[in-house]
PDB file of N, CA and C in Angstrom:
ATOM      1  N   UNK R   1      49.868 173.244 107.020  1.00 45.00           N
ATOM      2  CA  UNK R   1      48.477 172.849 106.932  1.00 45.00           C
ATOM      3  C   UNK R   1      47.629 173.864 107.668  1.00 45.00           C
ATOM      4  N   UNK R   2      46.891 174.505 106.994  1.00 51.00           N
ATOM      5  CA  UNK R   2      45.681 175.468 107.848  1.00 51.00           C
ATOM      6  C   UNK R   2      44.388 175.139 107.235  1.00 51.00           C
ATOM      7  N   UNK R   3      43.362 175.250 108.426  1.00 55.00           N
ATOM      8  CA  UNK R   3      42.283 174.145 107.993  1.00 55.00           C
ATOM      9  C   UNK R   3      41.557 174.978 107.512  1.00 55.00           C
ATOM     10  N   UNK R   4      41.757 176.193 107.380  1.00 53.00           N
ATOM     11  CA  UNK R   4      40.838 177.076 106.629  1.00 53.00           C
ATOM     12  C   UNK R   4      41.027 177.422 105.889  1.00 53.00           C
ATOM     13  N   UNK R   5      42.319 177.355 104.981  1.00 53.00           N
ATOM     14  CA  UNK R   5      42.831 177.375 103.453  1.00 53.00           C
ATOM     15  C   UNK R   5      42.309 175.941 103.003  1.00 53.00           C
ATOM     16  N   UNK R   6      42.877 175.014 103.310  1.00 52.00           N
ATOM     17  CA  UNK R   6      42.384 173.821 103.179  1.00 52.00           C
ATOM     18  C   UNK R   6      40.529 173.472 102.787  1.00 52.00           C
ATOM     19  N   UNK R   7      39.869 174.065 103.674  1.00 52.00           N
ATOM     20  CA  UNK R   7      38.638 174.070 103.249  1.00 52.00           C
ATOM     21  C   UNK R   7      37.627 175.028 102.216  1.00 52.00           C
ATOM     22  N   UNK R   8      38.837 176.026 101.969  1.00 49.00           N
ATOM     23  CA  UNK R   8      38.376 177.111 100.889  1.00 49.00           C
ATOM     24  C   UNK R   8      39.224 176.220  99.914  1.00 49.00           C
ATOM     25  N   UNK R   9      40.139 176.359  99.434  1.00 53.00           N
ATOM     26  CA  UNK R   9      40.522 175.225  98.363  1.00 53.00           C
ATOM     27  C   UNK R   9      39.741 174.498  98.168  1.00 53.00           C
ATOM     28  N   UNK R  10      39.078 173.318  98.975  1.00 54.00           N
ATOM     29  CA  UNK R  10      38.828 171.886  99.020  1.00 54.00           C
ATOM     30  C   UNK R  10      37.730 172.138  98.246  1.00 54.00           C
ATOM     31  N   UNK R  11      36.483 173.492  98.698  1.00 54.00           N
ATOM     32  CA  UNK R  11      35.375 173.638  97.671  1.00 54.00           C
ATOM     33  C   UNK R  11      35.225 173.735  96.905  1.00 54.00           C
ATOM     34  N   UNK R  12      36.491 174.662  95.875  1.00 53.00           N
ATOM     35  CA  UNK R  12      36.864 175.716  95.343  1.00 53.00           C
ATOM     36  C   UNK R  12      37.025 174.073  93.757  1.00 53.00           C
ATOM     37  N   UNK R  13      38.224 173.405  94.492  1.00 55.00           N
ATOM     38  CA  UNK R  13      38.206 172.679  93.537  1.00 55.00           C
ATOM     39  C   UNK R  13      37.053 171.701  93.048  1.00 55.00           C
ATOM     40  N   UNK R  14      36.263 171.255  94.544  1.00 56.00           N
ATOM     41  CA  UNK R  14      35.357 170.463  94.657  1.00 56.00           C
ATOM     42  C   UNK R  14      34.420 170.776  93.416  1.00 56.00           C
ATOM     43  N   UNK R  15      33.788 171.825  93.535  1.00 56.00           N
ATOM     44  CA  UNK R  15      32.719 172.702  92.352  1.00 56.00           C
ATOM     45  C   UNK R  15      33.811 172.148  91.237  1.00 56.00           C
ATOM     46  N   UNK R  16      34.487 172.309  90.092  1.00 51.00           N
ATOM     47  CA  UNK R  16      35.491 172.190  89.523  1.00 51.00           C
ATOM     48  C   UNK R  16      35.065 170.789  88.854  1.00 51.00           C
ATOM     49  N   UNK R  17      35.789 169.801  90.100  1.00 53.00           N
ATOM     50  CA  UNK R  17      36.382 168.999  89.473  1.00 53.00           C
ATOM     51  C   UNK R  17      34.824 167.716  89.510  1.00 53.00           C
ATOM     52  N   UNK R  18      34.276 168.171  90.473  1.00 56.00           N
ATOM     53  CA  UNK R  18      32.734 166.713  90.768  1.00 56.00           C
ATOM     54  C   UNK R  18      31.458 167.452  90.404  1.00 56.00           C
ATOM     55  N   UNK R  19      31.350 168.951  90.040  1.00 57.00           N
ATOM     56  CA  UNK R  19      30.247 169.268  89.450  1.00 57.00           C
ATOM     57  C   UNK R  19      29.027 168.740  88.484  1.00 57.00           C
ATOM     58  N   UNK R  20      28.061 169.255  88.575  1.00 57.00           N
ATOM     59  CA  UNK R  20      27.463 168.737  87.026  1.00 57.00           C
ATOM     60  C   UNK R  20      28.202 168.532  85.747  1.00 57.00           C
ATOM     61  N   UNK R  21      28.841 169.390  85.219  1.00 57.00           N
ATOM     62  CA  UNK R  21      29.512 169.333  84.195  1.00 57.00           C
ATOM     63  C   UNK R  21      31.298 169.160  84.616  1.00 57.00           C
ATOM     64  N   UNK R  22      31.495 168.610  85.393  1.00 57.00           N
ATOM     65  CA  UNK R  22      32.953 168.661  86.421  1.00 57.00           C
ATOM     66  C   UNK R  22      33.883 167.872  85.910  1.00 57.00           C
ATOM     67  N   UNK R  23      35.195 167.821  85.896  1.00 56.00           N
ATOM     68  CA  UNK R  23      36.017 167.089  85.268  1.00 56.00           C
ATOM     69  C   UNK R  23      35.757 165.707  84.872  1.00 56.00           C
ATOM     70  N   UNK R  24      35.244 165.063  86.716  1.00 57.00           N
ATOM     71  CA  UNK R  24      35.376 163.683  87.131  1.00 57.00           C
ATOM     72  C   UNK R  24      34.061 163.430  86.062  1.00 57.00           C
ATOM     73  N   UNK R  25      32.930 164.391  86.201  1.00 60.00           N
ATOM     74  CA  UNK R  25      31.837 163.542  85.664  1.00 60.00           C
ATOM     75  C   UNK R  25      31.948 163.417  83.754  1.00 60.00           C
ATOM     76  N   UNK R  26      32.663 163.994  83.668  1.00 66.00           N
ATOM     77  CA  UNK R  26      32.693 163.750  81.551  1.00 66.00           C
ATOM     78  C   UNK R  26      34.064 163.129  81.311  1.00 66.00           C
ATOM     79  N   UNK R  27      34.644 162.391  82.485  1.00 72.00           N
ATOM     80  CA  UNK R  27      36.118 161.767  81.721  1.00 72.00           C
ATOM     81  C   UNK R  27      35.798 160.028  82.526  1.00 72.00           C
ATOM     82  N   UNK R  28      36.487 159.399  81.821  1.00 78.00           N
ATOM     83  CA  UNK R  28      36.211 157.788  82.424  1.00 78.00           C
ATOM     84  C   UNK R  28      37.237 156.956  81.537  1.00 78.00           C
ATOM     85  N   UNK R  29      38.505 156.987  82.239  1.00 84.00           N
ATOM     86  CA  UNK R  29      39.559 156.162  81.632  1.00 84.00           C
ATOM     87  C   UNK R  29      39.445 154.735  81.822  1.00 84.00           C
ATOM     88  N   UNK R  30      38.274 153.838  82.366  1.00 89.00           N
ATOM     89  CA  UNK R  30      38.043 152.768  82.743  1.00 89.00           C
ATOM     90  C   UNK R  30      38.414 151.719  81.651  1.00 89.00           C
ATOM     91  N   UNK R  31      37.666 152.221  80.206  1.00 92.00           N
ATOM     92  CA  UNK R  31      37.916 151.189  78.698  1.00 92.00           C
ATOM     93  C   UNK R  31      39.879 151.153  78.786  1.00 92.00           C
ATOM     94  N   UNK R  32      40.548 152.100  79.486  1.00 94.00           N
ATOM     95  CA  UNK R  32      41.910 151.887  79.260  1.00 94.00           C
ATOM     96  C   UNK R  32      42.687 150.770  79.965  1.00 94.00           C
ATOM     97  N   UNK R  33      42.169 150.856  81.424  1.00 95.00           N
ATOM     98  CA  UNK R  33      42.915 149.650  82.113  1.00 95.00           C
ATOM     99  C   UNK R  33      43.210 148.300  81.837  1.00 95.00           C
ATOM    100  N   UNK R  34      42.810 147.761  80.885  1.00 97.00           N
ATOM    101  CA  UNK R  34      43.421 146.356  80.245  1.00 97.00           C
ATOM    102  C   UNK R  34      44.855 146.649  79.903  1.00 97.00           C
ATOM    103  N   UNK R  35      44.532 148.080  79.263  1.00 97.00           N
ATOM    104  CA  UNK R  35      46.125 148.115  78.870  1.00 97.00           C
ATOM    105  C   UNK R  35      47.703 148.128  80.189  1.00 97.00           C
ATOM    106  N   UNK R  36      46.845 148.252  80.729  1.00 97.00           N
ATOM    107  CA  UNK R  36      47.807 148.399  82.462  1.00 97.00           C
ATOM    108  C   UNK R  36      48.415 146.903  83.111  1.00 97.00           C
ATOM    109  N   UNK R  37      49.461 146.866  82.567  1.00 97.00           N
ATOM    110  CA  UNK R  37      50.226 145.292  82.903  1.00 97.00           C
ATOM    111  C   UNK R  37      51.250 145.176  84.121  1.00 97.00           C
ATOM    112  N   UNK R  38      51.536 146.432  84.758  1.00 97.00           N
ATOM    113  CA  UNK R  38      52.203 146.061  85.824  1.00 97.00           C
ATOM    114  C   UNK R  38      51.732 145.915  87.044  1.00 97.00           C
ATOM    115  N   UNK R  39      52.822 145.556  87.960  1.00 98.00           N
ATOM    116  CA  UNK R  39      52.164 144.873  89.223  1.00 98.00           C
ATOM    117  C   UNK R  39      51.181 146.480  89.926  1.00 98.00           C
ATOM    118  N   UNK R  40      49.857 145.956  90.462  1.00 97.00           N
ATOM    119  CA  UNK R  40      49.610 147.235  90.811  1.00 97.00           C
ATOM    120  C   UNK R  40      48.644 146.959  92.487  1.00 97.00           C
ATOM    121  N   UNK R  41      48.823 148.063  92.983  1.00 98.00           N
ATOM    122  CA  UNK R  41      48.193 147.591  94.396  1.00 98.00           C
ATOM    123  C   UNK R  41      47.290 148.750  94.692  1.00 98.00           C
ATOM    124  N   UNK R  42      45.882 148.348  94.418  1.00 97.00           N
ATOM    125  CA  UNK R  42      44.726 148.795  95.029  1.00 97.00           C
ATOM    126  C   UNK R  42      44.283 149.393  96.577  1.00 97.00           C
ATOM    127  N   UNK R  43      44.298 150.230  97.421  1.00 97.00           N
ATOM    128  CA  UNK R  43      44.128 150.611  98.296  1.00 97.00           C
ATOM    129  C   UNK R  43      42.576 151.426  98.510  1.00 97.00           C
ATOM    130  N   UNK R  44      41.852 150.974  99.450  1.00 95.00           N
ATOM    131  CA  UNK R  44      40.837 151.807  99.878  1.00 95.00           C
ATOM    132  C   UNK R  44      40.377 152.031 100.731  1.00 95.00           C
ATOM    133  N   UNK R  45      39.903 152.615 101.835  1.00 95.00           N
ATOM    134  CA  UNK R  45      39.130 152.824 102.846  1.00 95.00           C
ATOM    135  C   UNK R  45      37.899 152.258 102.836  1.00 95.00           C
ATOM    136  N   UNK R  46      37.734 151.124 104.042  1.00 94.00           N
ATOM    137  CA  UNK R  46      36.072 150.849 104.234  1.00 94.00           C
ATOM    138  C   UNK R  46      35.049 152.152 104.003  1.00 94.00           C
ATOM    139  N   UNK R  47      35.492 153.172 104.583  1.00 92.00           N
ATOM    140  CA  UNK R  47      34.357 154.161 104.968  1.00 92.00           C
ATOM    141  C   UNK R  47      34.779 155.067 104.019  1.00 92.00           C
ATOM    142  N   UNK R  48      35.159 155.044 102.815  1.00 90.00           N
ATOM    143  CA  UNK R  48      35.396 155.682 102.052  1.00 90.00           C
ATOM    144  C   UNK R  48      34.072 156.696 101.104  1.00 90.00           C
ATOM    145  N   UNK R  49      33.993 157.846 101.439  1.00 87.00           N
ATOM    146  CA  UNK R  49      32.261 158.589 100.941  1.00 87.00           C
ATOM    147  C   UNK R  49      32.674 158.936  99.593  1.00 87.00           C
ATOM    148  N   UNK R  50      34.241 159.476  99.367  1.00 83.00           N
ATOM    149  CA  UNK R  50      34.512 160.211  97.884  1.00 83.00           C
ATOM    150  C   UNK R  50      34.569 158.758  96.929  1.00 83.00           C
ATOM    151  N   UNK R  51      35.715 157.881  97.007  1.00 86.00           N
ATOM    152  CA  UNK R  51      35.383 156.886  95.970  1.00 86.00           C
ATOM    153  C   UNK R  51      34.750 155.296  96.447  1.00 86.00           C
ATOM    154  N   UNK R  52      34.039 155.358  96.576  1.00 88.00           N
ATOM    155  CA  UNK R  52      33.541 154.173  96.734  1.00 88.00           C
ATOM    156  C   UNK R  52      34.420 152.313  96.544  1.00 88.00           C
ATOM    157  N   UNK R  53      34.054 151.811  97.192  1.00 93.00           N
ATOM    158  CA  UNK R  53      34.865 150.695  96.712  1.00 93.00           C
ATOM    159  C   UNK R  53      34.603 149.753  95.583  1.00 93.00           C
ATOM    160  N   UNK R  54      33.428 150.184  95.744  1.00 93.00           N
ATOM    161  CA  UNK R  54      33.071 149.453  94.274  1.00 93.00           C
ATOM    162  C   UNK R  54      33.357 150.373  93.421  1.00 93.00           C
ATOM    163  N   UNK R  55      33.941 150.974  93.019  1.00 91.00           N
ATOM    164  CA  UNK R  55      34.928 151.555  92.317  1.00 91.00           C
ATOM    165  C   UNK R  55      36.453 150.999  91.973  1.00 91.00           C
ATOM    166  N   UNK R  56      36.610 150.967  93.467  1.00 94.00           N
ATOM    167  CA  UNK R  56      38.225 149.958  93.617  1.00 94.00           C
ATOM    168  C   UNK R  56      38.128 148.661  92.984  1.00 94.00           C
ATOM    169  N   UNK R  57      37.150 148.308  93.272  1.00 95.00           N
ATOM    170  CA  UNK R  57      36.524 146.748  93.155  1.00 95.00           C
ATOM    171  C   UNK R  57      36.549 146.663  91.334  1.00 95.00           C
ATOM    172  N   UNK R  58      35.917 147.220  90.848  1.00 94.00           N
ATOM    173  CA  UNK R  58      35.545 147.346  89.118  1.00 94.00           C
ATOM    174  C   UNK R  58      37.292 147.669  88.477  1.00 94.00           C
ATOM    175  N   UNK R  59      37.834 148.626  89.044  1.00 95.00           N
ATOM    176  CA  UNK R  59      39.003 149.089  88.465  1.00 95.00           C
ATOM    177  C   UNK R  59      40.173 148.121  88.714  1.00 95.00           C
ATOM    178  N   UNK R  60      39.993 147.196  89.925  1.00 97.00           N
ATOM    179  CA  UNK R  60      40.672 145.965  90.125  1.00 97.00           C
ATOM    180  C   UNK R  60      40.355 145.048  89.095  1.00 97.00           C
ATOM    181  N   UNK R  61      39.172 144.480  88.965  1.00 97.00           N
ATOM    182  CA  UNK R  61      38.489 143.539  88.106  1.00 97.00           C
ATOM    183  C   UNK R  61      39.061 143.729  86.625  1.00 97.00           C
ATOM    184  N   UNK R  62      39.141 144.736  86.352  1.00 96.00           N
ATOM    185  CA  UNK R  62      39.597 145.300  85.174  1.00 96.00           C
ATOM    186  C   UNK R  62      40.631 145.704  84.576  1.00 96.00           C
ATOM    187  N   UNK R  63      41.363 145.883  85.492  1.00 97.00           N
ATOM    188  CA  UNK R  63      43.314 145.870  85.012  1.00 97.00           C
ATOM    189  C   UNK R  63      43.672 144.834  84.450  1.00 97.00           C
ATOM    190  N   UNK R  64      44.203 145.361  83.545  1.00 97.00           N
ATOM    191  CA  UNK R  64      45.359 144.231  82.720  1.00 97.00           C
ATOM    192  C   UNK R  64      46.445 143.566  83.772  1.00 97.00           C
ATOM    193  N   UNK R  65      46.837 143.677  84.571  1.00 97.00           N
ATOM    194  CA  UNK R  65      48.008 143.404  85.285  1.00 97.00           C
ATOM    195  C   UNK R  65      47.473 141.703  86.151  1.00 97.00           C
ATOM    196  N   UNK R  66      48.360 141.097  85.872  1.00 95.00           N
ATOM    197  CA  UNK R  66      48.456 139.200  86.215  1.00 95.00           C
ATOM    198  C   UNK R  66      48.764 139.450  87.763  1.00 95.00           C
ATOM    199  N   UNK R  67      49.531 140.713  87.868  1.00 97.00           N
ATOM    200  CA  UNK R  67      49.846 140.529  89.475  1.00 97.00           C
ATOM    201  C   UNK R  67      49.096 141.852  90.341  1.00 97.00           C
ATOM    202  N   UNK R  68      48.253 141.450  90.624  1.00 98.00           N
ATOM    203  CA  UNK R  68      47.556 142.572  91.219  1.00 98.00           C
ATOM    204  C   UNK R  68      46.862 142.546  92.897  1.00 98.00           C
ATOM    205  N   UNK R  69      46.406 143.668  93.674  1.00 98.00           N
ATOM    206  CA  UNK R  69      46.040 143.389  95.019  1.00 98.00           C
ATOM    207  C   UNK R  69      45.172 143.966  95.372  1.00 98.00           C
ATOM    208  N   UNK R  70      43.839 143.866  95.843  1.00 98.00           N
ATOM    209  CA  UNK R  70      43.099 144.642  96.314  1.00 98.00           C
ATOM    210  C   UNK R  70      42.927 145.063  97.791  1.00 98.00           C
ATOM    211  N   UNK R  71      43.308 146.029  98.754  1.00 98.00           N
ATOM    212  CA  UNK R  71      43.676 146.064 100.119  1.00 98.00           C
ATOM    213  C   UNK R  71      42.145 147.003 100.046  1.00 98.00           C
ATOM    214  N   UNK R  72      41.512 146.606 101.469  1.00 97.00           N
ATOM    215  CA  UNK R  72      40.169 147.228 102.082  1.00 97.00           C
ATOM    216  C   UNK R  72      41.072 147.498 103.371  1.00 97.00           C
ATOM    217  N   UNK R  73      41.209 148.681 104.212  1.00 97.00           N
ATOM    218  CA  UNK R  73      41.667 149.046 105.142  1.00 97.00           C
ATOM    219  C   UNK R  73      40.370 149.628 106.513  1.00 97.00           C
ATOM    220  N   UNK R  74      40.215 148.746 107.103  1.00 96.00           N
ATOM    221  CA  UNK R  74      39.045 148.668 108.125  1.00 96.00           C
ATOM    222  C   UNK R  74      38.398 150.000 109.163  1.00 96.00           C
ATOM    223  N   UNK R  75      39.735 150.347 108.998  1.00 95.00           N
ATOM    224  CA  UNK R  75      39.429 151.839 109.913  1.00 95.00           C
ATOM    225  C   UNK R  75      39.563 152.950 109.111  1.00 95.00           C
ATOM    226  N   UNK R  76      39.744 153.330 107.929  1.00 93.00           N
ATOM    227  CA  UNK R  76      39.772 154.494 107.156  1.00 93.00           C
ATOM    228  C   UNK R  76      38.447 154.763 106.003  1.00 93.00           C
ATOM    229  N   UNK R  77      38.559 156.346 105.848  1.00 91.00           N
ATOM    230  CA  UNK R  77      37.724 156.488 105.036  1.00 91.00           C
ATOM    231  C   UNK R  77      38.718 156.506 103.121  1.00 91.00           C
ATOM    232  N   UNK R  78      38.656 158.517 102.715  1.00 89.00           N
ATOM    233  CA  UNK R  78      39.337 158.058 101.986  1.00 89.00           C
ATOM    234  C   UNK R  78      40.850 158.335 101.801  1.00 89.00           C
ATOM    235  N   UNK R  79      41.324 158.366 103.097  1.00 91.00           N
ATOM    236  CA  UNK R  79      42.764 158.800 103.169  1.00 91.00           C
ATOM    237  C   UNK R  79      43.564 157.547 104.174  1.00 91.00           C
ATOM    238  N   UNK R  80      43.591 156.431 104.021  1.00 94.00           N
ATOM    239  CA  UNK R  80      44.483 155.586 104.716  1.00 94.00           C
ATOM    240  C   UNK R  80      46.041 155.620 105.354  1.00 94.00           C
ATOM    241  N   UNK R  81      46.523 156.804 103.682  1.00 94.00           N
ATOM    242  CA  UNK R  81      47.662 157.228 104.322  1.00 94.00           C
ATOM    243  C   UNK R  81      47.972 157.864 105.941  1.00 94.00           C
ATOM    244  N   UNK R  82      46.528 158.469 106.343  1.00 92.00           N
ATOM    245  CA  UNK R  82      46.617 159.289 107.374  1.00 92.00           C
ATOM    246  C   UNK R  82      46.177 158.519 108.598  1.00 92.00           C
ATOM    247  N   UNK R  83      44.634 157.851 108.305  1.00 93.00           N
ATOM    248  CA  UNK R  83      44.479 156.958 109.003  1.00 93.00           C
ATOM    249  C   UNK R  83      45.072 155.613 109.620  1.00 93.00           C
ATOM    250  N   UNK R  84      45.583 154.917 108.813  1.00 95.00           N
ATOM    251  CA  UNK R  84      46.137 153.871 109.403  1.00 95.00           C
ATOM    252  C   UNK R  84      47.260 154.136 108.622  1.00 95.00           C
ATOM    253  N   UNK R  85      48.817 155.013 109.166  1.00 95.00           N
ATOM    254  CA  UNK R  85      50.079 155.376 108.259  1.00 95.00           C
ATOM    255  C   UNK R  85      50.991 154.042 108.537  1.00 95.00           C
ATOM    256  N   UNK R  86      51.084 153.281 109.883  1.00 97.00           N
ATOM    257  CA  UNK R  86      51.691 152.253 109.951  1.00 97.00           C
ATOM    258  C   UNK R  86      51.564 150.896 108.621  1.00 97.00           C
ATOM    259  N   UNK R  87      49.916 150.487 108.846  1.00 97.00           N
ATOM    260  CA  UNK R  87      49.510 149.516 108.051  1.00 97.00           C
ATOM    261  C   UNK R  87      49.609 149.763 107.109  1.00 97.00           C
ATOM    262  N   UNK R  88      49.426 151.130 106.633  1.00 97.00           N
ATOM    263  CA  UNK R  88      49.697 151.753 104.768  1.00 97.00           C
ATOM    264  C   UNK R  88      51.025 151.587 104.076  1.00 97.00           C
ATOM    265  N   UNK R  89      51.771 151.995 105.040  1.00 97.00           N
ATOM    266  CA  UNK R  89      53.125 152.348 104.620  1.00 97.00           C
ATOM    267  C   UNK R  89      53.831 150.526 104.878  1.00 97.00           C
ATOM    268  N   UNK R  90      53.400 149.452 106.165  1.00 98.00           N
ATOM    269  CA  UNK R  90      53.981 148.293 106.051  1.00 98.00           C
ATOM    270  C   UNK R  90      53.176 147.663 104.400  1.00 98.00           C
ATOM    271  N   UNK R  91      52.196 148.029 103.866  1.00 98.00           N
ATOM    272  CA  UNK R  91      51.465 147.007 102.726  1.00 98.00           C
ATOM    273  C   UNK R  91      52.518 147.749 101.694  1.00 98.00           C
ATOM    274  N   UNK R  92      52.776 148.830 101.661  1.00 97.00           N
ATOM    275  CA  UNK R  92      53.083 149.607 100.386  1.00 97.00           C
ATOM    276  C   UNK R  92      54.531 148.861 100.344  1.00 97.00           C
ATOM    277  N   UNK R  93      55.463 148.781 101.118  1.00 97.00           N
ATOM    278  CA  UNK R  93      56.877 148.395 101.057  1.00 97.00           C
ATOM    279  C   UNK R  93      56.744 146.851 101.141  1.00 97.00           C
ATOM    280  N   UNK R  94      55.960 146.089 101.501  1.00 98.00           N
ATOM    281  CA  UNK R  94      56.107 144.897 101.044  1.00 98.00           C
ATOM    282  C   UNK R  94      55.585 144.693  99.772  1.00 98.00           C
ATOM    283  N   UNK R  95      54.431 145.445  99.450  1.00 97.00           N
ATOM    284  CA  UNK R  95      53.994 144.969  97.957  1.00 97.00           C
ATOM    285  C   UNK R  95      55.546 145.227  96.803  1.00 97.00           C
ATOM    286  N   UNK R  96      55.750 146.434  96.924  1.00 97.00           N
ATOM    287  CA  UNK R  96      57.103 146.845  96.367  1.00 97.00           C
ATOM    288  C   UNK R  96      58.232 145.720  96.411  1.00 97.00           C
ATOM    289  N   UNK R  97      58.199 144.923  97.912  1.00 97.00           N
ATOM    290  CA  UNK R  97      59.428 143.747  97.775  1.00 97.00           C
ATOM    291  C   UNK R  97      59.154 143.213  96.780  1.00 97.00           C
ATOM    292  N   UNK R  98      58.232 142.624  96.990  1.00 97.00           N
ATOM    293  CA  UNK R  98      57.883 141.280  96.137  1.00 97.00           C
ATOM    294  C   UNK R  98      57.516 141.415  94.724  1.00 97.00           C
ATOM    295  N   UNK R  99      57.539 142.768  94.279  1.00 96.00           N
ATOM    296  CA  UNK R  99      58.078 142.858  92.776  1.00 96.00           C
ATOM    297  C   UNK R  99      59.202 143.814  92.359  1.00 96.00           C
ATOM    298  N   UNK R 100      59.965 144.124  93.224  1.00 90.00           N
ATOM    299  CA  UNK R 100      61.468 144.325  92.497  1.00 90.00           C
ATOM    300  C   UNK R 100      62.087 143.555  91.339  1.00 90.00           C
TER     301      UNK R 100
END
């Protein structure tokens, strides 16, 4: 990890992929998620600036899947893995039990 590759990348793709004309802004797989039937577990950061939760929130609402979870994680933005790795990693392996 070097934080100055990291932040030349990070722009590099940033321009790219969230631009005016940028990946994120002309693609929207949202009409697909009905089709999505397995168990699936939602994760987001309260303080999340890149995706919003009402994002999480709509894409939850909207899955096909009967067994589904929406987790808000209180102290993170949009990387929980990093921020809270205990609480991330205990939700991720229990959600996983309970649908083996």
């Amino acid at each position: 990890y070097n934080l100055l590759t990291n932040s030349w990348n990070g722009s590099q793709s940033n321009g790219i992929l969230t631009g005016d004309q940028g990946f994120f802004q002309t693609i929207d797989f949202t009409s697909q998620l009905p089709e999505i039937t397995i168990p699936t577990l939602f994760i987001s950061g309260k303080y999340d600036m890149v995706v919003p939760i009402a994002s999480a929130q709509t894409a939850f609402e909207t899955i096909g899947s009967e067994s589904k979870e929406l987790l808000i994680f209180d102290r993170s933005g949009h990387s929980p893995p990093f921020s809270e790795p205990y609480q991330f990693a205990a939700e991720v392996l229990r959600f996983i039990d309970e649908h083996k």
